[in-house]
Amino acid sequence: MTTARTGARREVVLGAVALVVLLTVGAGGYALIEGWGPVDAVYMTAITLTTIGFGEVRPLSDAGKAFTVVLAFVGIGTFATIASRAVQILVTSATLRQRAMQRRIDKLQGHFIVAGYGRLGQRIVRDLRAAGRAVVVIDQRDDRAAQLDEAGIPFVQDNAEEEETLRQSGIERAAGLVLVLPQDAANVFVALTAREVMQGRELFIVARTNEQTSLNKLRRAGADKVISPLEIGADRIAQTILRPRVDRFMEKVLGVGSLDFDLEEVMIESGSLLDGRSLVEVDFRRRFQAIVVGVLQAETGEWRFNPDARLPLAAGDALIVLATPAQLNTIRAEGALATR
């Protein structure tokens, strides 16, 4: 690829030099033969090479007409060749960038796909990346593709409703799909397509809805969670008014970058330290310096908030833990992950 890029740059430079030479020779010829000034000479050369078809700047002598014929035959062919090659280089460069992007996406595993890069999608991508999660964005718009390219974020510039687009984004290896397309109908269709591609394999799908009437449609289409930003915004305003101190605390805990603490889920694997033991048995609080605020038991599907420290835990259970990122990594590595 480096050799190809070097060759393309060399061709661009040679093409630019050739254009300058053509303009110089043409302008010099008209100045010498017809005695024209620089502006008229360059203008006549330019309209001849580009075949614009305007009339002559001034009446030409026989020698000037002969020079124009030679310049047209030599220059127009050269100019056309340079122009077509420049287009080919641009197309090739875009293709190479696209292939490099696809290779980058193909290496991802357990990433999140965000369909739609509007204001909501941009915020979601920002927060996911701040949390250290790999992200692939799907969006059709050229301006958003340029933003993603500049930010170094992997993306697929195509229609998210197409099965091939989802496959290009690595959906078969993804941990989750976030649907924040502007139209609810599009989110429904993408959810259906994603479930069809996955064929029963696990994929967590979160969808945004603008209309309450679309909520059940999105759930039937396969969305695990459907969120209405309008309702959440209304609830947040009400909570801010009714419980301002609680709201500030939760904002500090849950806001990305606000505090060092995260409210995160930790899955217990079979054979890990926590499998078959209780929090008190492993001395969880002192050992990890973290707080377990809830447990989702895999066997019953029951939530236990502020769980009893003597509650037996099992593989598949999910702990909701309030801790720093470093503490969470330690919990996963020493407590929840099985010894390989």
CSV table of C-alpha atoms in Angstrom, one decimal:
chain,number,residue,atom,x,y,z
A,1,MET,CA,0.0,0.0,0.0
A,2,THR,CA,2.9,2.4,0.8
A,3,THR,CA,4.3,1.7,-2.7
A,4,ALA,CA,0.9,2.4,-4.3
A,5,ARG,CA,0.5,5.7,-2.4
A,6,THR,CA,4.1,6.8,-3.3
A,7,GLY,CA,3.3,6.0,-7.0
A,8,ALA,CA,0.1,8.0,-6.8
A,9,ARG,CA,1.8,11.0,-5.3
A,10,ARG,CA,4.5,10.8,-8.0
A,11,GLU,CA,1.8,10.8,-10.7
A,12,VAL,CA,0.0,13.8,-9.1
A,13,VAL,CA,3.3,15.8,-9.0
A,14,LEU,CA,4.2,14.9,-12.6
A,15,GLY,CA,0.7,15.8,-13.7
A,16,ALA,CA,0.9,19.2,-12.0
A,17,VAL,CA,4.3,19.8,-13.6
A,18,ALA,CA,2.9,18.8,-17.0
A,19,LEU,CA,0.0,21.3,-16.6
A,20,VAL,CA,2.4,24.1,-15.7
A,21,VAL,CA,4.6,23.3,-18.6
A,22,LEU,CA,1.6,23.3,-21.0
A,23,LEU,CA,0.4,26.6,-19.7
A,24,THR,CA,3.9,28.1,-19.9
A,25,VAL,CA,4.6,26.9,-23.4
A,26,GLY,CA,1.1,27.9,-24.6
A,27,ALA,CA,1.2,31.4,-23.0
A,28,GLY,CA,4.8,31.9,-24.2
A,29,GLY,CA,3.9,30.9,-27.8
A,30,TYR,CA,1.0,33.3,-28.0
A,31,ALA,CA,3.1,36.1,-26.4
A,32,LEU,CA,5.9,35.4,-28.9
A,33,ILE,CA,3.9,34.9,-32.1
A,34,GLU,CA,1.0,37.3,-31.5
A,35,GLY,CA,2.7,39.8,-29.1
A,36,TRP,CA,-0.1,39.4,-26.5
A,37,GLY,CA,0.2,40.3,-22.9
A,38,PRO,CA,0.4,37.7,-20.1
A,39,VAL,CA,-3.3,37.7,-19.3
A,40,ASP,CA,-4.5,37.2,-22.8
A,41,ALA,CA,-1.9,34.6,-23.6
A,42,VAL,CA,-2.7,32.5,-20.5
A,43,TYR,CA,-6.4,32.9,-21.0
A,44,MET,CA,-6.2,31.7,-24.7
A,45,THR,CA,-4.0,28.7,-23.6
A,46,ALA,CA,-6.5,27.8,-20.8
A,47,ILE,CA,-9.6,27.9,-23.1
A,48,THR,CA,-7.8,25.9,-25.7
A,49,LEU,CA,-6.6,23.1,-23.3
A,50,THR,CA,-9.9,22.8,-21.5
A,51,THR,CA,-11.9,22.9,-24.8
A,52,ILE,CA,-14.3,25.5,-23.3
A,53,GLY,CA,-15.1,26.7,-26.8
A,54,PHE,CA,-15.1,30.5,-26.2
A,55,GLY,CA,-14.0,32.7,-29.2
A,56,GLU,CA,-10.5,33.8,-29.8
A,57,VAL,CA,-9.2,36.6,-27.6
A,58,ARG,CA,-8.1,38.5,-30.7
A,59,PRO,CA,-7.9,37.6,-34.4
A,60,LEU,CA,-5.0,35.1,-34.9
A,61,SER,CA,-2.4,35.3,-37.6
A,62,ASP,CA,-1.7,32.2,-39.7
A,63,ALA,CA,1.3,31.3,-37.4
A,64,GLY,CA,-1.0,31.8,-34.4
A,65,LYS,CA,-3.6,29.5,-35.9
A,66,ALA,CA,-1.0,26.8,-36.6
A,67,PHE,CA,0.3,27.1,-33.1
A,68,THR,CA,-3.2,26.7,-31.7
A,69,VAL,CA,-3.8,23.6,-33.7
A,70,VAL,CA,-0.5,22.0,-32.4
A,71,LEU,CA,-1.3,23.1,-28.9
A,72,ALA,CA,-4.8,21.7,-29.1
A,73,PHE,CA,-3.7,18.3,-30.4
A,74,VAL,CA,-0.8,17.9,-28.0
A,75,GLY,CA,-2.3,19.8,-25.0
A,76,ILE,CA,-5.9,18.6,-25.0
A,77,GLY,CA,-4.8,14.9,-25.1
A,78,THR,CA,-2.3,15.5,-22.3
A,79,PHE,CA,-4.8,17.5,-20.3
A,80,ALA,CA,-7.5,14.8,-20.6
A,81,THR,CA,-5.1,12.1,-19.6
A,82,ILE,CA,-4.0,14.0,-16.5
A,83,ALA,CA,-7.6,14.8,-15.6
A,84,SER,CA,-8.8,11.1,-16.0
A,85,ARG,CA,-5.7,9.8,-14.1
A,86,ALA,CA,-6.4,12.3,-11.3
A,87,VAL,CA,-10.0,11.0,-11.0
A,88,GLN,CA,-8.7,7.4,-10.9
A,89,ILE,CA,-6.2,8.2,-8.2
A,90,LEU,CA,-9.0,9.8,-6.1
A,91,VAL,CA,-11.2,6.8,-6.6
A,92,THR,CA,-8.4,4.4,-5.8
A,93,SER,CA,-7.5,6.4,-2.7
A,94,ALA,CA,-11.1,6.3,-1.5
A,95,THR,CA,-11.2,2.5,-2.1
A,96,LEU,CA,-8.0,1.9,-0.2
A,97,ARG,CA,-9.3,3.9,2.7
A,98,GLN,CA,-12.5,2.0,2.7
A,99,ARG,CA,-10.6,-1.4,2.6
A,100,ALA,CA,-8.3,-0.2,5.5
A,101,MET,CA,-11.4,0.8,7.5
A,102,GLN,CA,-13.0,-2.6,6.8
A,103,ARG,CA,-9.9,-4.5,7.9
A,104,ARG,CA,-9.9,-2.4,11.1
A,105,ILE,CA,-13.6,-3.3,11.8
A,106,ASP,CA,-13.0,-7.0,11.0
A,107,LYS,CA,-10.5,-7.1,13.9
A,108,LEU,CA,-13.0,-5.9,16.5
A,109,GLN,CA,-14.7,-8.3,18.9
A,110,GLY,CA,-17.4,-7.5,21.5
A,111,HIS,CA,-17.8,-4.0,20.1
A,112,PHE,CA,-21.0,-1.8,20.0
A,113,ILE,CA,-22.6,-0.8,16.8
A,114,VAL,CA,-24.4,2.6,16.8
A,115,ALA,CA,-26.8,3.1,13.9
A,116,GLY,CA,-27.2,6.9,13.4
A,117,TYR,CA,-24.7,9.6,14.1
A,118,GLY,CA,-27.0,12.5,14.9
A,119,ARG,CA,-26.8,14.5,18.2
A,120,LEU,CA,-27.9,11.5,20.3
A,121,GLY,CA,-25.7,9.1,18.4
A,122,GLN,CA,-22.7,11.4,18.8
A,123,ARG,CA,-23.2,11.6,22.6
A,124,ILE,CA,-23.6,7.8,22.9
A,125,VAL,CA,-20.4,7.2,20.9
A,126,ARG,CA,-18.6,9.7,23.0
A,127,ASP,CA,-19.7,8.0,26.3
A,128,LEU,CA,-19.0,4.5,25.0
A,129,ARG,CA,-15.5,5.5,24.0
A,130,ALA,CA,-14.9,7.3,27.2
A,131,ALA,CA,-15.8,4.0,29.0
A,132,GLY,CA,-13.1,2.2,26.9
A,133,ARG,CA,-15.6,0.4,24.6
A,134,ALA,CA,-14.9,-0.2,20.9
A,135,VAL,CA,-17.5,1.4,18.6
A,136,VAL,CA,-18.5,1.1,15.0
A,137,VAL,CA,-20.9,3.7,13.6
A,138,ILE,CA,-23.3,3.3,10.6
A,139,ASP,CA,-24.4,6.5,8.9
A,140,GLN,CA,-25.1,7.5,5.3
A,141,ARG,CA,-24.4,11.2,5.3
A,142,ASP,CA,-21.1,12.5,3.8
A,143,ASP,CA,-20.6,15.2,6.5
A,144,ARG,CA,-20.9,12.7,9.3
A,145,ALA,CA,-18.6,10.3,7.6
A,146,ALA,CA,-16.0,13.1,7.4
A,147,GLN,CA,-16.4,13.8,11.1
A,148,LEU,CA,-16.0,10.1,12.0
A,149,ASP,CA,-12.9,9.8,9.7
A,150,GLU,CA,-11.4,12.9,11.3
A,151,ALA,CA,-12.0,11.5,14.8
A,152,GLY,CA,-10.6,8.1,13.9
A,153,ILE,CA,-13.8,6.3,14.7
A,154,PRO,CA,-14.5,3.1,12.6
A,155,PHE,CA,-17.6,3.5,10.5
A,156,VAL,CA,-19.6,2.1,7.6
A,157,GLN,CA,-21.1,4.7,5.3
A,158,ASP,CA,-24.2,2.9,4.1
A,159,ASN,CA,-27.9,2.2,4.8
A,160,ALA,CA,-28.2,0.5,8.2
A,161,GLU,CA,-31.4,-1.3,7.0
A,162,GLU,CA,-29.3,-3.4,4.6
A,163,GLU,CA,-28.2,-6.8,5.8
A,164,GLU,CA,-24.8,-6.4,4.2
A,165,THR,CA,-24.2,-3.1,6.0
A,166,LEU,CA,-24.8,-4.8,9.4
A,167,ARG,CA,-22.4,-7.6,8.4
A,168,GLN,CA,-19.8,-5.1,7.4
A,169,SER,CA,-20.1,-3.4,10.8
A,170,GLY,CA,-19.2,-6.8,12.4
A,171,ILE,CA,-22.7,-7.5,13.9
A,172,GLU,CA,-21.9,-11.2,14.3
A,173,ARG,CA,-19.1,-10.4,16.7
A,174,ALA,CA,-20.7,-7.4,18.4
A,175,ALA,CA,-21.8,-7.2,22.0
A,176,GLY,CA,-24.6,-4.7,21.3
A,177,LEU,CA,-26.5,-2.7,18.7
A,178,VAL,CA,-27.8,0.9,19.4
A,179,LEU,CA,-30.5,2.1,17.1
A,180,VAL,CA,-30.8,5.9,17.1
A,181,LEU,CA,-32.0,6.5,13.5
A,182,PRO,CA,-34.3,9.5,13.0
A,183,GLN,CA,-37.3,7.4,12.0
A,184,ASP,CA,-38.9,4.7,14.3
A,185,ALA,CA,-39.8,2.6,11.2
A,186,ALA,CA,-36.1,2.4,10.3
A,187,ASN,CA,-35.2,1.4,13.8
A,188,VAL,CA,-37.9,-1.4,13.7
A,189,PHE,CA,-36.6,-2.7,10.3
A,190,VAL,CA,-32.9,-2.7,11.5
A,191,ALA,CA,-33.9,-4.6,14.7
A,192,LEU,CA,-35.7,-7.2,12.6
A,193,THR,CA,-32.8,-7.5,10.2
A,194,ALA,CA,-30.3,-7.8,13.0
A,195,ARG,CA,-32.2,-10.6,14.7
A,196,GLU,CA,-32.4,-12.4,11.4
A,197,VAL,CA,-28.7,-12.1,10.8
A,198,MET,CA,-27.9,-13.3,14.3
A,199,GLN,CA,-30.2,-16.3,14.1
A,200,GLY,CA,-30.8,-16.7,17.8
A,201,ARG,CA,-27.2,-15.8,18.9
A,202,GLU,CA,-26.9,-13.3,21.7
A,203,LEU,CA,-27.0,-9.6,20.8
A,204,PHE,CA,-28.2,-6.8,23.1
A,205,ILE,CA,-30.3,-4.3,21.1
A,206,VAL,CA,-31.2,-0.8,22.5
A,207,ALA,CA,-33.5,1.4,20.4
A,208,ARG,CA,-34.6,5.0,20.6
A,209,THR,CA,-38.3,5.7,19.9
A,210,ASN,CA,-39.9,9.1,19.2
A,211,GLU,CA,-43.5,7.9,19.5
A,212,GLN,CA,-45.0,5.9,22.3
A,213,THR,CA,-46.9,3.8,19.7
A,214,SER,CA,-43.7,2.4,18.3
A,215,LEU,CA,-42.6,1.0,21.7
A,216,ASN,CA,-44.3,-2.4,21.3
A,217,LYS,CA,-43.3,-2.6,17.6
A,218,LEU,CA,-39.6,-2.2,18.5
A,219,ARG,CA,-39.9,-4.8,21.2
A,220,ARG,CA,-41.6,-7.3,18.9
A,221,ALA,CA,-38.9,-6.6,16.3
A,222,GLY,CA,-36.3,-7.8,18.8
A,223,ALA,CA,-35.2,-4.7,20.8
A,224,ASP,CA,-34.2,-5.7,24.3
A,225,LYS,CA,-34.6,-2.2,25.6
A,226,VAL,CA,-36.6,0.7,24.1
A,227,ILE,CA,-35.9,4.2,25.4
A,228,SER,CA,-37.9,7.4,24.8
A,229,PRO,CA,-35.6,10.4,25.3
A,230,LEU,CA,-38.7,12.6,25.7
A,231,GLU,CA,-40.0,10.6,28.6
A,232,ILE,CA,-36.5,10.3,30.2
A,233,GLY,CA,-36.1,14.0,29.9
A,234,ALA,CA,-39.4,14.7,31.6
A,235,ASP,CA,-38.7,12.2,34.4
A,236,ARG,CA,-35.3,13.8,35.0
A,237,ILE,CA,-36.8,17.3,35.2
A,238,ALA,CA,-39.3,16.0,37.7
A,239,GLN,CA,-36.7,14.3,39.8
A,240,THR,CA,-34.5,17.4,39.8
A,241,ILE,CA,-37.4,19.4,41.2
A,242,LEU,CA,-38.6,16.8,43.8
A,243,ARG,CA,-35.2,15.3,44.9
A,244,PRO,CA,-32.4,17.8,44.0
A,245,ARG,CA,-29.7,16.3,46.2
A,246,VAL,CA,-30.4,12.7,45.1
A,247,ASP,CA,-30.3,14.0,41.5
A,248,ARG,CA,-26.9,15.6,42.0
A,249,PHE,CA,-25.5,12.5,43.6
A,250,MET,CA,-26.7,10.3,40.8
A,251,GLU,CA,-25.4,12.7,38.2
A,252,LYS,CA,-22.0,12.6,39.9
A,253,VAL,CA,-22.0,8.8,40.0
A,254,LEU,CA,-23.5,8.0,36.6
A,255,GLY,CA,-22.2,11.0,34.6
A,256,VAL,CA,-19.3,10.0,32.4
A,257,GLY,CA,-16.1,11.7,33.7
A,258,SER,CA,-17.9,13.2,36.7
A,259,LEU,CA,-16.4,11.0,39.4
A,260,ASP,CA,-13.9,8.2,39.5
A,261,PHE,CA,-16.8,5.8,40.5
A,262,ASP,CA,-18.8,3.8,38.0
A,263,LEU,CA,-22.0,1.9,38.6
A,264,GLU,CA,-21.2,-1.2,36.6
A,265,GLU,CA,-22.4,-4.8,36.2
A,266,VAL,CA,-20.1,-7.8,36.8
A,267,MET,CA,-20.9,-11.3,35.5
A,268,ILE,CA,-19.8,-14.2,37.6
A,269,GLU,CA,-18.2,-17.0,35.7
A,270,SER,CA,-18.2,-20.7,36.6
A,271,GLY,CA,-15.2,-21.7,38.7
A,272,SER,CA,-14.5,-18.1,39.8
A,273,LEU,CA,-13.8,-17.0,43.3
A,274,LEU,CA,-17.4,-15.7,43.7
A,275,ASP,CA,-19.1,-18.8,42.2
A,276,GLY,CA,-20.8,-20.7,45.0
A,277,ARG,CA,-19.8,-18.3,47.7
A,278,SER,CA,-21.4,-15.3,49.4
A,279,LEU,CA,-20.0,-11.8,49.7
A,280,VAL,CA,-19.1,-12.3,53.3
A,281,GLU,CA,-17.2,-15.5,52.6
A,282,VAL,CA,-14.9,-13.8,50.2
A,283,ASP,CA,-14.8,-10.6,52.4
A,284,PHE,CA,-15.9,-8.6,49.3
A,285,ARG,CA,-16.0,-5.2,50.9
A,286,ARG,CA,-12.6,-5.2,52.4
A,287,ARG,CA,-10.9,-7.2,49.6
A,288,PHE,CA,-12.1,-5.1,46.7
A,289,GLN,CA,-13.1,-1.8,48.4
A,290,ALA,CA,-16.3,-1.7,46.4
A,291,ILE,CA,-20.1,-1.8,47.2
A,292,VAL,CA,-22.6,-4.3,45.7
A,293,VAL,CA,-25.9,-2.5,45.4
A,294,GLY,CA,-27.8,-5.2,43.6
A,295,VAL,CA,-27.7,-8.8,42.4
A,296,LEU,CA,-29.6,-10.3,39.4
A,297,GLN,CA,-29.9,-14.0,40.1
A,298,ALA,CA,-29.5,-16.1,36.9
A,299,GLU,CA,-31.6,-19.1,38.1
A,300,THR,CA,-34.7,-17.2,39.2
A,301,GLY,CA,-34.3,-13.9,37.2
A,302,GLU,CA,-35.0,-12.1,40.6
A,303,TRP,CA,-33.4,-8.8,41.5
A,304,ARG,CA,-32.0,-8.4,45.0
A,305,PHE,CA,-31.3,-4.8,45.9
A,306,ASN,CA,-28.9,-4.1,48.8
A,307,PRO,CA,-28.4,-7.9,49.0
A,308,ASP,CA,-27.7,-9.8,52.2
A,309,ALA,CA,-23.9,-10.4,52.4
A,310,ARG,CA,-24.7,-14.0,53.2
A,311,LEU,CA,-26.6,-14.5,49.9
A,312,PRO,CA,-25.0,-17.4,48.0
A,313,LEU,CA,-23.8,-16.4,44.5
A,314,ALA,CA,-23.6,-18.6,41.5
A,315,ALA,CA,-22.2,-18.6,37.9
A,316,GLY,CA,-24.4,-16.4,35.7
A,317,ASP,CA,-25.4,-14.0,38.4
A,318,ALA,CA,-24.8,-10.3,37.7
A,319,LEU,CA,-23.5,-8.0,40.4
A,320,ILE,CA,-24.3,-4.3,40.2
A,321,VAL,CA,-21.2,-2.7,41.7
A,322,LEU,CA,-20.3,0.9,42.7
A,323,ALA,CA,-16.5,1.1,42.3
A,324,THR,CA,-13.7,2.8,40.5
A,325,PRO,CA,-12.6,1.4,37.1
A,326,ALA,CA,-9.5,0.0,38.7
A,327,GLN,CA,-11.5,-1.7,41.4
A,328,LEU,CA,-13.9,-3.1,38.8
A,329,ASN,CA,-11.0,-4.6,36.8
A,330,THR,CA,-9.7,-6.2,40.0
A,331,ILE,CA,-13.2,-7.7,40.8
A,332,ARG,CA,-13.5,-9.1,37.3
A,333,ALA,CA,-10.0,-10.5,37.3
A,334,GLU,CA,-9.7,-11.9,40.8
A,335,GLY,CA,-13.4,-12.5,41.8
A,336,ALA,CA,-15.7,-13.0,38.8
A,337,LEU,CA,-13.5,-14.6,36.1
A,338,ALA,CA,-12.7,-18.2,36.1
A,339,THR,CA,-9.1,-19.4,36.3
A,340,ARG,CA,-8.0,-20.3,32.8
